[in-house]
Coordinates of C-alpha atoms in Angstrom, one line a residue:
M27 CA 105.6 147.1 82.6
P28 CA 101.8 146.2 83.1
T29 CA 100.5 146.6 86.6
P30 CA 100.2 143.0 88.2
M31 CA 96.6 141.9 88.5
T32 CA 95.3 141.8 92.1
T33 CA 93.2 139.1 93.2
R34 CA 90.5 138.5 95.8
P35 CA 92.2 138.3 99.2
C36 CA 91.5 134.7 100.3
W37 CA 94.4 132.3 99.6
V38 CA 96.3 129.3 100.8
E39 CA 100.0 129.2 101.5
I40 CA 101.9 125.9 101.2
R41 CA 105.2 125.6 103.1
T42 CA 107.1 123.3 100.8
R43 CA 110.1 123.0 103.0
S44 CA 107.9 121.7 105.7
L45 CA 106.4 119.1 103.4
E46 CA 109.8 117.9 102.4
E47 CA 111.0 117.7 106.0
N48 CA 107.8 115.8 106.9
F49 CA 108.6 113.2 104.2
R50 CA 112.1 112.7 105.2
F51 CA 111.0 112.2 108.9
L52 CA 108.4 109.7 107.9
A53 CA 110.9 107.8 105.6
G54 CA 113.2 107.6 108.6
L55 CA 110.5 106.1 110.6
A56 CA 109.8 103.5 108.0
S57 CA 113.3 102.6 107.3
P58 CA 114.5 99.9 107.2
H59 CA 111.3 98.1 107.1
A60 CA 109.4 99.8 104.3
E61 CA 109.4 102.1 101.2
L62 CA 107.0 105.1 101.3
L63 CA 104.4 105.9 98.7
A64 CA 103.5 109.6 99.0
I65 CA 99.8 110.1 98.9
V66 CA 99.1 113.3 96.7
K67 CA 95.5 112.3 95.7
A68 CA 92.5 114.6 95.7
N69 CA 94.9 117.5 94.7
A70 CA 97.3 116.6 97.4
Y71 CA 94.6 116.6 100.1
G72 CA 93.5 120.1 98.9
H73 CA 97.1 121.4 99.3
S74 CA 97.7 121.4 95.4
L75 CA 99.1 118.6 93.4
A76 CA 101.2 121.1 91.3
V77 CA 103.0 122.4 94.4
C78 CA 103.2 119.2 96.5
A79 CA 104.2 116.4 94.0
P80 CA 107.4 117.9 93.0
A81 CA 108.3 118.8 96.6
V82 CA 107.9 115.2 97.8
V83 CA 110.0 114.0 94.9
R84 CA 112.6 116.4 95.8
A85 CA 112.6 115.0 99.4
G86 CA 113.1 111.6 97.9
A87 CA 109.7 110.1 97.2
K88 CA 109.9 107.5 94.4
W89 CA 106.2 106.7 94.4
L90 CA 103.2 109.0 94.2
G91 CA 99.5 108.0 94.9
V92 CA 96.8 109.7 93.1
T93 CA 93.1 109.1 92.7
S94 CA 92.5 108.8 89.1
V95 CA 94.0 108.5 85.7
E96 CA 93.2 112.2 85.0
E97 CA 95.1 113.1 88.2
G98 CA 97.9 110.7 87.2
I99 CA 98.4 112.4 83.9
V100 CA 98.9 115.6 85.6
A101 CA 101.4 114.0 88.1
R102 CA 103.3 112.4 85.2
A103 CA 103.8 115.9 83.7
L104 CA 105.0 117.3 87.0
C105 CA 107.2 114.5 87.9
P106 CA 108.4 112.5 84.8
D107 CA 110.6 110.0 86.7
A108 CA 108.2 109.1 89.6
R109 CA 106.1 106.0 89.8
V110 CA 102.5 107.1 89.8
L111 CA 99.9 104.8 91.3
I112 CA 96.2 105.2 90.4
I113 CA 94.7 104.3 93.7
G114 CA 91.0 104.6 92.7
G115 CA 91.5 102.1 89.8
V116 CA 90.8 102.6 86.1
F117 CA 87.3 103.3 84.7
P118 CA 86.0 102.0 81.3
G119 CA 87.8 103.6 78.5
Q120 CA 90.9 104.6 80.6
A121 CA 93.2 101.7 80.3
A122 CA 94.9 103.1 77.1
A123 CA 95.8 106.3 78.8
A124 CA 97.1 104.6 81.8
I125 CA 99.5 102.6 79.7
Q126 CA 100.3 105.6 77.4
F127 CA 101.4 107.8 80.4
Q128 CA 103.1 104.9 82.2
L129 CA 100.7 105.0 85.2
T130 CA 100.5 102.0 87.5
P131 CA 96.8 101.0 88.1
V132 CA 95.2 99.6 91.2
A133 CA 92.9 96.9 90.0
W134 CA 90.6 94.3 91.7
E135 CA 87.7 93.5 89.3
P136 CA 88.1 91.1 86.4
W137 CA 86.8 93.7 83.9
Q138 CA 89.4 96.1 85.0
L139 CA 92.1 93.6 84.2
D140 CA 90.5 92.6 80.9
E141 CA 90.5 96.3 79.8
L142 CA 94.1 96.6 80.7
L143 CA 94.9 93.4 78.8
A144 CA 93.0 94.8 75.7
A145 CA 94.8 98.1 75.9
A146 CA 98.2 96.4 76.3
R147 CA 97.5 94.2 73.3
A148 CA 96.5 97.2 71.2
A149 CA 99.8 99.0 72.2
G150 CA 101.9 96.0 71.4
G151 CA 102.9 95.4 74.8
Q152 CA 105.1 92.5 75.7
P153 CA 104.4 89.8 78.3
G154 CA 104.6 91.3 81.8
S155 CA 104.8 94.9 80.5
V156 CA 102.0 96.4 82.4
P157 CA 102.5 96.5 86.2
V158 CA 99.3 96.1 88.3
H159 CA 98.8 96.5 92.1
L160 CA 96.0 94.1 93.0
E161 CA 93.9 95.3 95.9
L162 CA 92.4 92.8 98.3
D163 CA 89.3 93.3 100.6
T164 CA 90.4 92.2 104.1
G165 CA 87.3 93.5 105.9
M166 CA 86.4 97.0 104.6
S167 CA 83.9 95.9 102.1
R168 CA 84.7 98.8 99.8
Q169 CA 87.3 98.3 97.1
G170 CA 89.3 95.2 96.6
A171 CA 88.9 91.6 95.5
G172 CA 87.3 89.2 98.0
I173 CA 89.6 86.4 99.2
N174 CA 87.2 83.7 97.9
D175 CA 87.1 85.5 94.5
L176 CA 90.7 85.4 93.8
A177 CA 90.7 82.6 91.2
A178 CA 89.1 84.7 88.5
V179 CA 91.4 87.7 89.2
L180 CA 94.6 85.8 89.4
A181 CA 93.8 83.9 86.1
R182 CA 94.4 87.2 84.2
F183 CA 98.1 87.1 85.4
G184 CA 98.8 83.6 84.0
P185 CA 101.9 82.6 81.8
G186 CA 102.4 85.0 78.9
S187 CA 100.0 87.6 80.3
R188 CA 100.9 91.2 79.4
L189 CA 99.9 92.0 83.0
R190 CA 102.6 91.8 85.8
L191 CA 101.5 91.4 89.4
E192 CA 103.8 94.0 90.9
S193 CA 102.1 94.5 94.3
V194 CA 99.4 93.3 96.5
M195 CA 97.7 95.9 98.6
T196 CA 94.9 96.4 101.1
H197 CA 93.6 99.2 103.2
L198 CA 93.6 98.9 107.0
F199 CA 90.2 100.5 108.1
A200 CA 90.9 100.9 111.8
A201 CA 94.7 101.5 112.1
D202 CA 93.8 104.5 114.1
E203 CA 92.3 102.3 117.0
A204 CA 94.9 102.0 119.7
D205 CA 94.2 98.5 120.6
G206 CA 95.2 97.2 117.0
G207 CA 92.7 94.3 117.2
A208 CA 91.0 95.0 113.8
T209 CA 94.4 95.5 112.1
L210 CA 95.7 92.2 113.4
E211 CA 92.5 90.5 112.0
Q212 CA 92.9 92.2 108.6
L213 CA 96.6 91.2 108.4
A214 CA 95.5 87.5 109.1
R215 CA 93.1 87.6 106.3
L216 CA 95.9 89.2 104.1
D217 CA 98.3 86.4 105.1
E218 CA 95.6 83.8 104.0
A219 CA 95.1 85.6 100.7
M220 CA 99.0 85.7 100.0
G221 CA 99.1 82.0 100.7
R222 CA 96.5 81.5 97.9
I223 CA 98.4 83.9 95.5
S224 CA 101.6 82.0 96.2
A225 CA 99.9 78.6 95.7
A226 CA 98.9 79.9 92.4
G227 CA 102.4 80.4 91.3
L228 CA 102.3 84.1 91.4
F229 CA 104.9 86.6 93.1
A230 CA 104.6 90.2 93.8
E231 CA 107.5 92.6 94.5
W232 CA 105.6 94.7 97.0
L233 CA 103.2 94.4 99.8
N234 CA 101.4 97.7 99.9
V235 CA 99.6 98.1 103.3
G236 CA 98.9 100.9 105.7
A237 CA 98.7 104.7 105.8
S238 CA 99.8 107.3 108.3
A239 CA 98.2 105.8 111.4
T240 CA 99.9 102.5 110.6
L241 CA 103.4 104.1 110.3
L242 CA 103.1 106.3 113.4
A243 CA 101.7 103.5 115.6
G244 CA 104.9 101.7 114.9
Q245 CA 103.4 98.9 112.8
A246 CA 105.8 99.1 109.8
R247 CA 107.6 95.9 111.3
L248 CA 104.3 94.1 111.3
V249 CA 103.8 94.8 107.5
S250 CA 107.5 94.1 106.8
D251 CA 107.4 90.8 108.5
L252 CA 104.4 89.7 106.5
A253 CA 106.0 90.8 103.3
A254 CA 109.2 89.0 104.1
R255 CA 107.4 85.7 104.5
Y256 CA 106.5 85.8 100.9
G257 CA 109.7 87.3 99.6
M258 CA 108.2 90.7 99.2
K259 CA 109.2 94.3 100.2
A260 CA 106.8 96.4 102.3
M261 CA 105.2 99.7 101.3
L262 CA 103.3 102.2 103.4
R263 CA 101.2 105.1 102.1
P264 CA 101.4 108.2 104.4
G265 CA 98.9 110.9 103.6
L266 CA 97.7 113.1 106.6
A267 CA 101.0 112.8 108.4
L268 CA 102.7 114.0 105.2
Y269 CA 100.8 117.3 105.6
G270 CA 101.8 117.7 109.1
L271 CA 98.9 116.2 111.1
V272 CA 99.1 113.3 113.5
P273 CA 95.9 111.2 113.3
K274 CA 94.1 110.9 116.6
F275 CA 93.9 107.4 117.8
D276 CA 90.6 106.1 119.4
P277 CA 90.8 105.3 122.3
A278 CA 94.1 107.2 122.8
F279 CA 97.2 105.3 123.7
D280 CA 98.1 105.4 127.4
S281 CA 101.1 107.5 128.0
D282 CA 103.2 104.7 129.3
I283 CA 102.6 102.6 126.2
E284 CA 102.4 105.2 123.4
P285 CA 104.9 104.1 120.6
A286 CA 108.0 106.2 120.5
S287 CA 107.3 106.9 116.8
L288 CA 104.0 108.6 117.7
A289 CA 105.5 110.9 120.2
A290 CA 108.3 111.7 117.9
A291 CA 105.8 112.6 115.1
R292 CA 103.9 115.0 117.4
A293 CA 107.1 116.8 118.2
T294 CA 108.5 116.8 114.6
L295 CA 105.7 117.0 112.0
Q296 CA 105.0 120.6 110.8
P297 CA 101.6 121.8 109.3
V298 CA 102.1 122.5 105.6
L299 CA 99.0 124.6 104.9
L300 CA 97.9 128.0 106.1
W301 CA 94.6 129.3 104.9
K302 CA 94.3 133.2 105.1
A303 CA 92.2 136.1 104.0
S304 CA 92.2 139.8 104.9
V305 CA 89.8 142.3 106.4
A306 CA 87.8 144.0 103.7
G307 CA 86.4 146.7 106.0
V308 CA 85.6 147.6 109.6
R309 CA 82.3 149.2 110.8
A310 CA 80.8 150.2 114.1
V311 CA 77.3 149.1 114.9
P312 CA 75.0 150.0 117.9
A313 CA 73.3 147.7 120.3
G314 CA 70.4 146.0 118.5
A315 CA 72.1 145.7 115.2
T316 CA 71.4 142.5 113.4
V317 CA 74.3 140.6 111.6
G318 CA 74.0 138.4 108.5
Y319 CA 71.3 136.4 106.9
N320 CA 68.2 135.7 109.1
A321 CA 69.5 137.9 111.9
T322 CA 71.0 134.9 113.8
F323 CA 73.2 137.3 115.7
I324 CA 71.9 140.5 117.5
A325 CA 74.3 142.9 119.1
T326 CA 73.7 143.5 122.8
E327 CA 76.1 146.3 123.0
P328 CA 78.0 148.7 120.5
M329 CA 80.4 146.5 118.6
R330 CA 83.1 146.8 115.9
L331 CA 82.9 144.2 113.1
A332 CA 85.3 143.2 110.4
L333 CA 84.2 141.9 107.1
V334 CA 86.3 139.1 105.7
S335 CA 86.5 137.9 102.1
A336 CA 85.9 134.2 102.7
G337 CA 82.8 132.0 102.7
Y338 CA 81.3 128.7 102.1
G339 CA 82.0 129.2 98.4
D340 CA 85.6 129.0 99.4
G341 CA 85.2 125.8 101.3
L342 CA 84.2 127.2 104.8
T343 CA 81.8 125.0 106.6
R344 CA 78.4 127.0 106.9
S345 CA 77.7 125.7 110.3
L346 CA 80.7 127.7 111.8
G347 CA 78.6 130.8 112.1
N348 CA 78.2 132.0 115.8
R349 CA 80.5 129.1 116.9
F350 CA 84.0 129.6 115.8
S351 CA 86.9 132.1 115.7
F352 CA 89.6 133.2 113.2
L353 CA 92.8 135.1 114.1
V354 CA 93.3 138.8 113.6
R355 CA 96.3 140.6 115.1
G356 CA 97.2 137.5 117.0
Q357 CA 93.9 137.2 118.8
R358 CA 90.8 135.1 118.2
A359 CA 87.9 137.0 116.7
P360 CA 84.5 135.4 117.0
L361 CA 82.7 134.6 113.7
I362 CA 79.2 136.1 114.2
G363 CA 76.1 135.6 112.1
R364 CA 75.8 133.1 109.3
V365 CA 78.6 132.3 107.0
S366 CA 77.7 133.8 103.5
M367 CA 78.9 132.4 100.2
D368 CA 81.7 134.8 99.8
Q369 CA 82.1 136.6 103.2
V370 CA 82.0 136.3 106.9
V371 CA 81.8 138.8 109.8
L372 CA 84.1 138.9 112.8
D373 CA 83.6 140.5 116.1
V374 CA 86.8 142.7 116.6
T375 CA 85.4 144.9 119.4
E376 CA 88.0 143.6 121.9
I377 CA 90.9 143.7 119.4
P378 CA 92.4 147.2 119.1
G379 CA 93.4 148.8 115.9
V380 CA 91.9 146.3 113.4
E381 CA 91.7 148.0 110.0
H382 CA 91.2 147.3 106.2
G383 CA 94.0 144.9 104.8
D384 CA 94.8 143.2 108.2
E385 CA 95.7 139.5 107.8
V386 CA 93.2 137.0 108.9
V387 CA 94.1 133.4 109.6
I388 CA 91.4 130.9 108.9
L389 CA 93.6 127.9 109.5
G390 CA 97.1 128.0 110.8
A391 CA 99.3 130.0 113.1
Q392 CA 99.5 133.8 113.7
A393 CA 102.0 135.6 116.0
S394 CA 100.7 137.3 119.1
E395 CA 102.4 139.1 122.0
S396 CA 102.3 136.0 124.1
G397 CA 103.6 133.7 121.3
N398 CA 101.7 132.0 118.4
E399 CA 97.9 131.5 118.3
T400 CA 96.9 128.6 116.2
I401 CA 93.8 127.2 114.6
T402 CA 94.2 123.6 113.3
A403 CA 92.3 121.5 111.0
F404 CA 91.3 119.4 114.0
D405 CA 89.7 122.5 115.4
H406 CA 87.8 123.1 112.2
A407 CA 86.8 119.4 112.1
E408 CA 85.6 119.3 115.7
A409 CA 83.4 122.4 115.1
A410 CA 81.9 121.0 111.9
A411 CA 81.5 117.4 113.2
T412 CA 83.8 116.1 110.5
I413 CA 87.4 115.0 110.0
P414 CA 90.6 117.0 109.0
W415 CA 90.8 115.3 105.7
E416 CA 87.4 116.8 104.7
I417 CA 88.4 120.2 105.9
F418 CA 91.5 120.3 103.6
T419 CA 89.8 118.8 100.5
R420 CA 86.8 121.1 100.6
I421 CA 89.0 124.2 100.2
A422 CA 87.6 125.4 96.8
P423 CA 89.7 125.5 93.6
R424 CA 89.1 129.3 93.4
V425 CA 91.3 129.7 96.4
P426 CA 94.8 130.0 95.1
R427 CA 97.6 127.9 96.5
I428 CA 100.8 129.7 96.8
A429 CA 104.2 128.0 97.5
V430 CA 106.1 129.7 100.3

């Protein structure tokens, strides 16, 4: 037998069982008020669409949310029976592929609907054969039809149209604010828009509103009540929570008013992704030695340094140099010098026995004598002045994702 090809020691482990358990927990929080659409867009938040989409379907997900038609085609091959929602909408020339692969588009511009109509006509589609999720702008000023611009959009769903209004959706831009004021204002605008849609004689099966923060803040009932007012069913779209992280609320809930669902999530959700590398070599350097580009670190005493095969080409934030730590042998090892494209250097002077091949945890937990040491995506985000979503999605494609 041929010898297996070895790879550069920088990889991501995906715990599929944790992902499945997270989905089931979130589905339980939503029940009986709402159905869940599992967000696997942007390569499952950097976790791997190929690994994560089948896992959430195994856990019971009937709907998957992806960014684009291209990503939807991949999801369709992975999960033939799932409903696949194209959250980023269709772009010129993509409508035929969306119909061919039975993808469900989000749309809000008249030209998007016109392209879908033309593609449906060319494919010989029957009236109502193409389901569409109509997105409304209720205050984010990003994607979605304005409430005062609905007439032109709704006209595309008239009698005999090949398009079917399956869902109305909007995005709550401040669901992670504990006072909930902005969310209530958005839901009021959505209620007004739903009144106009109803007055136009149109009905949608689903009201698709809210992501992880909405669900964990215990607001599924709000969405469900609004949906019921128009004879619809509610749908929520968990993303970050699906991968085991609880969004931080700003300002934080007081402990005496924190929703029980949020406390339960903190106790139950399990991180899905672990990012690891290994020590490529260890060297001793004298006092006065410089480390990395531009000598941003100078040893003030003799030190032992470990070279690690991970850099900004793998998705590490370059600004972590001289201000972050990774885990080696269950202890935090400071990252010294600048982050290079393919490598970093750790100070292991105070960690006995570090040697070539030792596991390094960049993101995740590692056992220590006193328990587990953990580096979270929030730790990375705080050090890099960003958010966990960016930390996950910037992990480069060259870093293999391995289901464990």
